[in-house]
Coordinates of C-alpha atoms and ligand atoms in Angstrom, one line a residue:
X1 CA 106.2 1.8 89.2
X2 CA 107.2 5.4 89.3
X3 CA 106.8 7.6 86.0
X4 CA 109.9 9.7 85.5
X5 CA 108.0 13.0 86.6
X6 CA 107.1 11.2 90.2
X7 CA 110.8 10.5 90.6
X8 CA 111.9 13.9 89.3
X9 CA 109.4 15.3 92.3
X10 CA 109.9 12.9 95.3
X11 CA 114.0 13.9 94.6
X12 CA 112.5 17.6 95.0
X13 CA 110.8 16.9 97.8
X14 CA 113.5 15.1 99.4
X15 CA 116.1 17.9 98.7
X16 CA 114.1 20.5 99.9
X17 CA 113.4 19.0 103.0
X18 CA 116.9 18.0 103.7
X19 CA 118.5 21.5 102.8
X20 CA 115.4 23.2 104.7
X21 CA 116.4 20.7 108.0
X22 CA 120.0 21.3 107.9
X23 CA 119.7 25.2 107.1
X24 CA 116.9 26.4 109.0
X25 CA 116.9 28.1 112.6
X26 CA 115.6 26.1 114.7
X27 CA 112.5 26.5 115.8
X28 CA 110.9 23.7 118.2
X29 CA 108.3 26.2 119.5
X30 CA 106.7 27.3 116.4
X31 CA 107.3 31.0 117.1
X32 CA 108.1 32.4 113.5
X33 CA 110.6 34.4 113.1
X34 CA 109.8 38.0 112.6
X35 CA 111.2 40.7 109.6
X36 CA 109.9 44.1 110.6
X37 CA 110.6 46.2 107.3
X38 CA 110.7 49.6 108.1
X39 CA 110.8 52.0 105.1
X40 CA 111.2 55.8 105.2
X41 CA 108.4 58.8 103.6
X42 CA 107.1 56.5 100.9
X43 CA 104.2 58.2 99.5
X44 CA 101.0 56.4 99.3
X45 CA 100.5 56.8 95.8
X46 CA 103.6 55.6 95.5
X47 CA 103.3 51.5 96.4
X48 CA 102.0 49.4 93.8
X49 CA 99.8 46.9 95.4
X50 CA 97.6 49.6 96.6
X51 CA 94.8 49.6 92.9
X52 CA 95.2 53.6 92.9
X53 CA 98.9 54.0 92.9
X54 CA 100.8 56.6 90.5
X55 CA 101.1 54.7 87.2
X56 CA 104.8 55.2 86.8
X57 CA 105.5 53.1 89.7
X58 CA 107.0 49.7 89.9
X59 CA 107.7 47.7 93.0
X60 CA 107.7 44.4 92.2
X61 CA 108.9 42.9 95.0
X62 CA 106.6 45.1 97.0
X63 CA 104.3 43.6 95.1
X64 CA 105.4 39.9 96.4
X65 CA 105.3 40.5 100.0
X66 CA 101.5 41.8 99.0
X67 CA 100.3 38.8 97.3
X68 CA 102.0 36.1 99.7
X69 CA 99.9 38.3 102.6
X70 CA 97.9 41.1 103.3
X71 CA 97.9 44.8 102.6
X72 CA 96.0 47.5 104.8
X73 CA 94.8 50.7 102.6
X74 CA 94.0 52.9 105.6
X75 CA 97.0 51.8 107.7
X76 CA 97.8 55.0 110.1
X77 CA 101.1 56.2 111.8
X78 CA 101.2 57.5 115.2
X79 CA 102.7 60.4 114.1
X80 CA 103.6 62.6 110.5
X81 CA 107.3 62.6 110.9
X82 CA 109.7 59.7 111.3
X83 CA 111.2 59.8 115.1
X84 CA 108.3 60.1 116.8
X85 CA 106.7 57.6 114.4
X86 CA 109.1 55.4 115.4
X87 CA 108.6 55.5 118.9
X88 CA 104.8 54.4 118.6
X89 CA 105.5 51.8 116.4
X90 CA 108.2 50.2 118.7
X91 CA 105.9 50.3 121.8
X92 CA 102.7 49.6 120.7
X93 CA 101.5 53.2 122.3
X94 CA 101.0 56.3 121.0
X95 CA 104.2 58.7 121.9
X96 CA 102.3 61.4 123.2
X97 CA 101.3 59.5 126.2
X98 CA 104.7 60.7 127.6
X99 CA 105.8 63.2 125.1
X100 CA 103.3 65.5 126.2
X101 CA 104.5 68.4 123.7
X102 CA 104.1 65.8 120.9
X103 CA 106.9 66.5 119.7
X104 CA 109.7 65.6 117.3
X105 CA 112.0 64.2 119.9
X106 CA 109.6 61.7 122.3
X107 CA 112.6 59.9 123.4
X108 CA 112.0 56.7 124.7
X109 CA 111.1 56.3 128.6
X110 CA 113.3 53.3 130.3
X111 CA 109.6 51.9 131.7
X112 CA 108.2 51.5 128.2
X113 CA 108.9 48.3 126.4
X114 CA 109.9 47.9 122.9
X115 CA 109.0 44.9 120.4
X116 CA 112.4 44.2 120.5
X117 CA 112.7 43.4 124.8
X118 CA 109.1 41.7 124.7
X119 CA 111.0 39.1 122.3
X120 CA 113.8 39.1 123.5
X121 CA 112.3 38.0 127.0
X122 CA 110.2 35.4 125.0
X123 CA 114.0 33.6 124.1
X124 CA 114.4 35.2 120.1
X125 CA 117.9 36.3 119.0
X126 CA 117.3 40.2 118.1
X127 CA 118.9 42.9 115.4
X128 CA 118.3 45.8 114.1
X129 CA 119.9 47.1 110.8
X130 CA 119.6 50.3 109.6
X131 CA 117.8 53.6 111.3
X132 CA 117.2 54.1 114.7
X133 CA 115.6 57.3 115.6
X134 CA 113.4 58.6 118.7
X135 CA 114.3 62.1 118.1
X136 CA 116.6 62.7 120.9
X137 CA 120.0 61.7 122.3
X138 CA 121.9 60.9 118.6
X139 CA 124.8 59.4 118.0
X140 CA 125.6 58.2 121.6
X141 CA 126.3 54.4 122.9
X142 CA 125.0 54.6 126.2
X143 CA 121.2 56.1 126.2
X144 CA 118.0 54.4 126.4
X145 CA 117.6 55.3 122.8
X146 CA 120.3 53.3 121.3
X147 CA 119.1 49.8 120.3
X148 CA 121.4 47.5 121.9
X149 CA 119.9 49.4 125.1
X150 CA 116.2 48.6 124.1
X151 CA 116.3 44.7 123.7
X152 CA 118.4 44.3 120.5
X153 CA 121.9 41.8 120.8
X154 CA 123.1 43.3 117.6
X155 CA 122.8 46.8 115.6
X156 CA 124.3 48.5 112.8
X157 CA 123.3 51.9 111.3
X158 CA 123.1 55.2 112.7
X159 CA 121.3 56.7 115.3
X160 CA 119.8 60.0 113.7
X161 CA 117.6 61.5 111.5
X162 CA 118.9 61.1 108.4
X163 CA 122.4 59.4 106.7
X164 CA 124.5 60.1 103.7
X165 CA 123.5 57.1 101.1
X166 CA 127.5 57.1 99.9
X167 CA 129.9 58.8 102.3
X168 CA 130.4 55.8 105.5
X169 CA 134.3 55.9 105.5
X170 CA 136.2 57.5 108.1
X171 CA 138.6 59.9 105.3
X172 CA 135.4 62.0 105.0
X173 CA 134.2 61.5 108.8
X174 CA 137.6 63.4 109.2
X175 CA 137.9 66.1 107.0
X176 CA 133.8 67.2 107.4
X177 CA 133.7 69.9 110.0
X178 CA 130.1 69.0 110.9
X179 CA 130.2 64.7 110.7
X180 CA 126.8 65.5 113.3
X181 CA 125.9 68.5 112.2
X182 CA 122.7 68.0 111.3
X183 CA 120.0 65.7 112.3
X184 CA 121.8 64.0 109.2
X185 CA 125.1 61.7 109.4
X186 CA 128.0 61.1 107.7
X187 CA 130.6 58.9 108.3
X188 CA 131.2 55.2 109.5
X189 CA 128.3 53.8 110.7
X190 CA 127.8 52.3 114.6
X191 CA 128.0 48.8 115.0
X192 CA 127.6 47.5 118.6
X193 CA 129.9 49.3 120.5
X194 CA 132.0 50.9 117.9
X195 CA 132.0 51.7 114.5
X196 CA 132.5 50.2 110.7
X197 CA 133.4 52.2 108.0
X198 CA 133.1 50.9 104.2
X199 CA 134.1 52.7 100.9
X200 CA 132.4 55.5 99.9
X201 CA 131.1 54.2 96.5
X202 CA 129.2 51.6 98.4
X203 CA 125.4 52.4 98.5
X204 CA 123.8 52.4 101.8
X205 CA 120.6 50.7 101.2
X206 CA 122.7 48.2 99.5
X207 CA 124.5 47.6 102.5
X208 CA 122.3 47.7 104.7
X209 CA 120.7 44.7 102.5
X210 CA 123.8 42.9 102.9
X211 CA 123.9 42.9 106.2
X212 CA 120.8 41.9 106.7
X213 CA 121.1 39.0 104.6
X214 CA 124.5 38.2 106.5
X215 CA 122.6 38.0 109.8
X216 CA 119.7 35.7 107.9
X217 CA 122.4 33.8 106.8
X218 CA 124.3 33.2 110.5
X219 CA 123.7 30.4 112.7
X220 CA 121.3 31.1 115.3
X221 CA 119.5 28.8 118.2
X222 CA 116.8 30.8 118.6
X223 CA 114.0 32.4 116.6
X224 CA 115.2 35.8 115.1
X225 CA 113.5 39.2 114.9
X226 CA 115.3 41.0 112.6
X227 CA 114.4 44.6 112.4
X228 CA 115.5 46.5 108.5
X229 CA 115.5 50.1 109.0
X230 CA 116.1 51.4 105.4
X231 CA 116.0 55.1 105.2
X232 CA 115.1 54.7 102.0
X233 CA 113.0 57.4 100.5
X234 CA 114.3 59.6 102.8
X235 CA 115.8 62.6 101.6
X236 CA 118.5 63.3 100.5
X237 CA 116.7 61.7 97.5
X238 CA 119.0 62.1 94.7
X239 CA 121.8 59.9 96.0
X240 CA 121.6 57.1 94.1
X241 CA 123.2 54.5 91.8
X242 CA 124.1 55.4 88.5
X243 CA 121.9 52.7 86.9
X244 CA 119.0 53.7 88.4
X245 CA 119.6 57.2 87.3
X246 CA 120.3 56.3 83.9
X247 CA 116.8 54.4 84.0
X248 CA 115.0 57.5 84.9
X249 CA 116.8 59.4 82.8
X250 CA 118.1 62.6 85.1
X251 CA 122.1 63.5 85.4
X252 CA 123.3 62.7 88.7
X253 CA 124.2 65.5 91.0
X254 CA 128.1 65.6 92.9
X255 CA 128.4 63.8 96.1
X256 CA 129.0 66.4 99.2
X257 CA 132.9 67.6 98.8
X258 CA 134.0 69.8 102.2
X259 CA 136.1 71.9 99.8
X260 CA 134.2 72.5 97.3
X261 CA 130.9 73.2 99.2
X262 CA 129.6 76.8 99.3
X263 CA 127.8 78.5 101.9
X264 CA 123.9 77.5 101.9
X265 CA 121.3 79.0 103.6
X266 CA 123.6 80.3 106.5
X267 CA 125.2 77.7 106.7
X268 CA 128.9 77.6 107.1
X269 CA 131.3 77.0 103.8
X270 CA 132.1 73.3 103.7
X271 CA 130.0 72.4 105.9
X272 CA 127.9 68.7 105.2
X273 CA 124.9 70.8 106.9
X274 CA 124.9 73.1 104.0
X275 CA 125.0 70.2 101.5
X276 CA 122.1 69.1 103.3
X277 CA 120.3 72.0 103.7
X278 CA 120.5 72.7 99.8
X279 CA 119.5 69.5 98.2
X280 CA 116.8 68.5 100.8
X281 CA 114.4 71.1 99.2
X282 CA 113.0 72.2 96.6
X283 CA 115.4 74.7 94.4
X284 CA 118.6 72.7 93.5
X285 CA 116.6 70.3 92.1
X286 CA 113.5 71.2 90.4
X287 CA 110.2 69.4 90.3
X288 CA 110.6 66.8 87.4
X289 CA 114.0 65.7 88.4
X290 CA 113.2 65.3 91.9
X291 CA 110.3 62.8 91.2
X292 CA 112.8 61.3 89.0
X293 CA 115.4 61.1 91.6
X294 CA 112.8 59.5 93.7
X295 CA 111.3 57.1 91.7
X296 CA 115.3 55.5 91.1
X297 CA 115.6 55.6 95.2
X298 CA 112.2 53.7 94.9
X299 CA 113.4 51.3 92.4
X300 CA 116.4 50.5 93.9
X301 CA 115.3 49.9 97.8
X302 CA 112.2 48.1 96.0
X303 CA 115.0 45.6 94.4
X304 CA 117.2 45.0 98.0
X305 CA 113.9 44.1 99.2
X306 CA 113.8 41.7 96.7
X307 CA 117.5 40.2 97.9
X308 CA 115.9 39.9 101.5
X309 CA 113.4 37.9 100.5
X310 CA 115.7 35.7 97.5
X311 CA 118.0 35.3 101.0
X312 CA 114.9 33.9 103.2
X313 CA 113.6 31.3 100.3
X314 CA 117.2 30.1 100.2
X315 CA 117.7 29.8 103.5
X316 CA 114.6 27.6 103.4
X317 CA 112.9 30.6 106.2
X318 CA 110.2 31.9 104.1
X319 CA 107.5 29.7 105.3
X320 CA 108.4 30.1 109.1
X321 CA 108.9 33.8 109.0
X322 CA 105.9 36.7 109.5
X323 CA 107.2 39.8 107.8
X324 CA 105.8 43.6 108.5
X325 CA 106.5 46.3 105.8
X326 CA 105.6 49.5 106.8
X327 CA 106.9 53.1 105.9
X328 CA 107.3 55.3 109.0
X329 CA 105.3 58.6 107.8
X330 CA 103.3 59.8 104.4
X331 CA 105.6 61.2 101.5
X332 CA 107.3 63.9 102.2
X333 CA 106.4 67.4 100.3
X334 CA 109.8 68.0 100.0
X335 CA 111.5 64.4 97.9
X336 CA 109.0 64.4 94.7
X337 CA 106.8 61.3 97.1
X338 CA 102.9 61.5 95.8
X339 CA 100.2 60.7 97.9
X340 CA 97.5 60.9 96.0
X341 CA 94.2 60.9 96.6
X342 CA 95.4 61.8 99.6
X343 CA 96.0 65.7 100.7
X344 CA 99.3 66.9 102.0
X345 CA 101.6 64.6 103.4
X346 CA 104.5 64.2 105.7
X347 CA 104.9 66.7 108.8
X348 CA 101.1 67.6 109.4
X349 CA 98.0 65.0 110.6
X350 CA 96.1 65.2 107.2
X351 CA 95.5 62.1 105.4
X352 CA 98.8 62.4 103.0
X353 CA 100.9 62.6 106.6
X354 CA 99.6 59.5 108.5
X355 CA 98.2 57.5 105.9
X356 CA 100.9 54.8 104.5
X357 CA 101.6 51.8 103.0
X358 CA 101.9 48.4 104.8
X359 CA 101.6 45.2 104.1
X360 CA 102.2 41.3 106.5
X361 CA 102.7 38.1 105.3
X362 CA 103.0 34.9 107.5
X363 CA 102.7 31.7 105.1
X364 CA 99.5 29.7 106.4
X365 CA 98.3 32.3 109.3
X366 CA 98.1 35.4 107.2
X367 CA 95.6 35.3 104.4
X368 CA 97.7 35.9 100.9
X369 CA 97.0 38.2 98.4
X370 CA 93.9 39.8 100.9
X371 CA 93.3 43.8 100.8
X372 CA 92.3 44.9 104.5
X373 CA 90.4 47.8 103.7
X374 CA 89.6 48.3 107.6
X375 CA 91.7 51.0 109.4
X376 CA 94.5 50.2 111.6
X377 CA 97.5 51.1 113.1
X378 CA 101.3 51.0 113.7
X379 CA 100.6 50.9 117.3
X380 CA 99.1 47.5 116.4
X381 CA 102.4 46.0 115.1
X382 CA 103.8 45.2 119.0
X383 CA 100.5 42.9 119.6
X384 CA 100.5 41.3 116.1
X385 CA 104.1 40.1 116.9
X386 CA 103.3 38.9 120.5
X387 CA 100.5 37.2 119.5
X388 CA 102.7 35.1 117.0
X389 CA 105.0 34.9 119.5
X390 CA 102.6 33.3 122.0
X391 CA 103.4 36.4 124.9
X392 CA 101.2 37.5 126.9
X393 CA 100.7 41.2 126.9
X394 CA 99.1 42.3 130.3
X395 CA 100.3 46.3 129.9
X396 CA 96.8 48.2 129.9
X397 CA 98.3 51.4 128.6
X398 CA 99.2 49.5 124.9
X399 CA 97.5 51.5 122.1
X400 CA 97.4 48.5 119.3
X401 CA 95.3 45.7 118.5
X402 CA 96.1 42.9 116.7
X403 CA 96.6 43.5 112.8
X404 CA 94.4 40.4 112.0
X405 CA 91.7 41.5 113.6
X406 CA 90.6 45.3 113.0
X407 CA 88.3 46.6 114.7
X408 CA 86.0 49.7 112.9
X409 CA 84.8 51.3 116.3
X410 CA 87.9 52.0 118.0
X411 CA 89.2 55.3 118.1
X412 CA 92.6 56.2 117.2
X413 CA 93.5 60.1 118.2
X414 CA 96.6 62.2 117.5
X415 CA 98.5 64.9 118.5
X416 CA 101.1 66.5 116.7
X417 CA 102.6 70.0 118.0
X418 CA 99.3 72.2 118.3
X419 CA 97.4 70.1 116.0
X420 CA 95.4 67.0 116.5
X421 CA 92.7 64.4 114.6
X422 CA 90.5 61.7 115.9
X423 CA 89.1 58.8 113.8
X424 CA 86.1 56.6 114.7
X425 CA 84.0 54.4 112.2
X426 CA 84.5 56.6 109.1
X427 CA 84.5 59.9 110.4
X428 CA 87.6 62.1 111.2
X429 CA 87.6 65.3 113.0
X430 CA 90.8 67.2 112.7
X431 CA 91.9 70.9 113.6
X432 CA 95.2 70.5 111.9
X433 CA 96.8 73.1 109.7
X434 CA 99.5 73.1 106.8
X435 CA 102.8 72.1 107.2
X436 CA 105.6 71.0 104.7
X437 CA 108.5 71.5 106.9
X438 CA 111.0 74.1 104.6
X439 CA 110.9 75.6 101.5
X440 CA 108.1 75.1 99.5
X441 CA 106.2 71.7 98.9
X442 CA 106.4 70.2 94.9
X443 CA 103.9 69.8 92.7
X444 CA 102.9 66.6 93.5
X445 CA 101.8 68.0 97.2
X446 CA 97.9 67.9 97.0
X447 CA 97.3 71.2 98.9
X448 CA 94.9 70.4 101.4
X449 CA 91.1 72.3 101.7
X450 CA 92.3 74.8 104.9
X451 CA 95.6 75.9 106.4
X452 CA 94.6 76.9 110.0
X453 CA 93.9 75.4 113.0
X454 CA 89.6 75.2 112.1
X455 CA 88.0 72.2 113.7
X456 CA 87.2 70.2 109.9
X457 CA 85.1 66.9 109.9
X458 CA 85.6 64.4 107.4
X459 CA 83.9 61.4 106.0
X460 CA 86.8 59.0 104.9
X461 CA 84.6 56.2 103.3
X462 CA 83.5 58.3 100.4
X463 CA 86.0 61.2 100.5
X464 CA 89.8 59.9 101.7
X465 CA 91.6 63.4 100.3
X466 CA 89.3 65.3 102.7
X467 CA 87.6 67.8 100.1
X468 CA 84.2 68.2 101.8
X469 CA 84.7 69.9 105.3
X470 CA 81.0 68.8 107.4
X471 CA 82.1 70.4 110.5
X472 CA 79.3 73.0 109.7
X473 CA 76.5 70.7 108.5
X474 CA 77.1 68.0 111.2
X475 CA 78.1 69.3 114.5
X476 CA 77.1 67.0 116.7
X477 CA 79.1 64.6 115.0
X478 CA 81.7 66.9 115.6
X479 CA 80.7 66.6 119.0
X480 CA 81.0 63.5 119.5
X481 CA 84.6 63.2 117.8
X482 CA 85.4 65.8 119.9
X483 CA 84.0 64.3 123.2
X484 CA 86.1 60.7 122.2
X485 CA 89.1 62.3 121.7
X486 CA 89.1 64.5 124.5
X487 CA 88.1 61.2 126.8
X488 CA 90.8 59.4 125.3
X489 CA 93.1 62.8 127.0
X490 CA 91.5 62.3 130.0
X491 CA 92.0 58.6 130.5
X492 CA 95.4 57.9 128.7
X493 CA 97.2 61.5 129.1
X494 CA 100.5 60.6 131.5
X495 CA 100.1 57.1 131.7
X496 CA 102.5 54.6 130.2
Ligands
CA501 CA1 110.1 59.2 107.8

């Protein structure tokens, strides 16, 4: 005879099973879907599962995709600033293969695959919601650079560096002089091959969350990879809900307003690039308020993760889903991020720029609640998805390595501008110098040991904010960083 409780949990069991048959995509082949979670300048200090984060932080459902997976504390971007970030991540290579100015703009070749075409071609239904940015060729349909032209059936966001958190409708698109004035947007947002508007008091990150969980939520014969692009941190910080201001307690600051807007920095009266230009520094907004500010933007992009993930459990997907969360770059100097221990941050190759969090989970293949203390990289994403995709990747000039298995010899090299750093074991030789983009960088900004182009040798095990500069003591390990990363020049330079 069953007891009450036994009947209580076979009727569990049976529900669950028949809502999870009727309402799952189907899946024959075992390839999990994939949710690549791309967040914008999140400072290392500044994500909770990592032991040392900033105590004033809370991401709790930051914290959930950590403990049902794994998190990487010395996970590296290709790059200190988002677009060409971007552009490594996508590919599995390091931009500066083609981009040989390492630059902001790398573009994206029509000969070098993305994540998104490599599933594609393996049979998954594909989206991207959110940013898409590879530095060059904004705001236009028909370029290699717009998603739906790099393996993705279905997009909406901007293509751009940046986007107005409130102002999407097409009233405001009109009366702005400068709707793409900047490498920041305003206005409707692209959607295929047009454009969707919504009212200006709805929240970006909210809709991009909304959209995402439509798309979860659609029928689908395939396996998805659903790519969420939240520009979330990125500035312009201080946009942000009123409840989430009132819980950090700072007075929110007016929405740009054409006719009202003043001249900024030479920038023309009215203009939305001198709106931008004001309130993505320091000045405007002081020190305090601007971690403030941030910490709300935080708080709020940390709880529409948490309605992605409510939206897989209820769609019964959670357990046949792998999900990547990554931020593109280290926090910026310039939105009240913290990277600490780390020095400097976004826009130069020191620690607090290329350093970031990331975390994977993949219920029954990815070990849960495990801290990956090895180093990796973002170039590493495009093999970890293949792999779980069962495709075989047979292009030699792919940077990455899969995620689950690090590897503490390889070298991993960077160029950025003028500047570049090697890493190998625990050693990192760097010549770069200091750079917080405009303005001046806020208190938070650990100011890093040098600010010219010196060659400067670091042991990361035992000194991650590079304090102690052994370039003198130890030269021919200098030497030998040296000597990898110019090989690594020599073999890879042009080839891609
Ligand atoms: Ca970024």
């Amino acid at each position: 005879m069953m007891n009450q409780f036994t009947k209580l949990l076979l009727v569990i069991i049976l529900s669950a099973n028949f809502f999870g048959c009727s309402q799952k995509t189907s899946n024959q082949n075992e390839k999990p879907n994939v949710l690549l979670i791309i967040v914008d300048d999140q400072g290392y200090a500044d994500f909770e599962p990592f032991e040392n984060h900033s105590p004033e932080i809370s991401t709790p459902n930051m914290n959930r995709l950590a403990e049902a997976g794994t998190v990487f504390t010395e996970a590296y971007t290709t790059a200190p600033v988002c677009s060409p970030s971007r552009a490594g991540l996508m590919t599995g290579k390091n931009q500066f293969r083609w981009d040989e100015k390492a630059s902001w703009g790398p573009g994206l070749p029509d000969n070098v695959k993305t994540i998104a075409e490599y599933l594609k071609e393996a049979g998954y239904t594909t989206a991207r919601i959110g940013k898409a940015d590879f530095g060059t060729n904004y705001h236009k349909f028909d370029v290699r650079e717009y998603p739906l032209n790099h393996g993705y059936d279905y997009f909406l966001g901007f293509s751009a560096h940046a986007h107005d958190y409130w102002l999407t409708s097409e009233e405001i698109a009109d009366r702005t002089p400068d709707p793409n004035g900047t490498s920041a947007h305003l206005g409707p947002l692209m959607e295929n091959k047009g454009y969707k508007s919504y009212p200006d008091d709805e929240y970006l990150t909210d809709i991009f969350t909304n959209e995402a969980i439509k798309y979860l939520k659609s029928e689908k014969d395939a396996p998805f990879f659903l790519t969420l692009a939240y520009n979330s941190v990125h500035h312009i910080i201080h946009e942000v809900p009123q409840k989430y201001l009132d819980k950090y307690q700072v007075e929110p600051i007016h929405n740009y307003e054409p006719d009202s807007m003043e001249t900024f920095n030479n920038q023309k009266p009215g203009s939305y690039s001198a709106y931008y230009e004001k309130y993505t520094r320091l000045g405007a907004i002081q020190d305090e308020d601007m971690r403030k500010f941030y910490l709300a933007n935080l708080d709020c992009l940390d709880d529409n993760i948490g309605r992605v993930l409510d939206a897989l459990n209820e769609q019964g997907l959670d357990q046949e889903t792998m999900i990547i969360f990554v931020s593109d770059n280290g926090g910026s100097p310039l939105t009240g991020a913290k990277n600490a221990p780390l020095s400097a941050g976004k826009y130069s190759l020191w620690e607090g720029g290329i350093r970031v969090p990331m975390a994977i989970s993949w219920p029954g293949k990815v070990k849960a609640g495990k801290v990956e203390t090895n180093y990796v990289s973002t170039t590493d994403i495009l093999p970890t998805i293949s792999n779980a995709a069962g495709i075989e990747l047979t292009d030699e000039t792919i940077d990455g390595i899969d995620l689950l298995h690090p590897n503490q010899d390889r070298v991993l090299v960077w160029r950025w501008g003028n500047t570049w750093a090697v890493r190998k074991g625990n050693w990192k030789l760097t010549n770069t110098n200091e750079q917080w983009g405009k303005g001046r960088p806020s208190d938070f900004y650990i100011k890093p040991i040098s600010d010219d182009l010196s060659l400067k040798l670091f042991n990361l095990s035992d000194d991650p904010g590079e304090r102690d500069n052994l370039a003198l003591t130890m030269p021919e390990k200098v030497k030998e960083l040296e000597n990898a990363y110019n090989n690594w020049l020599e073999e890879n330079s042009r080839k891609y």
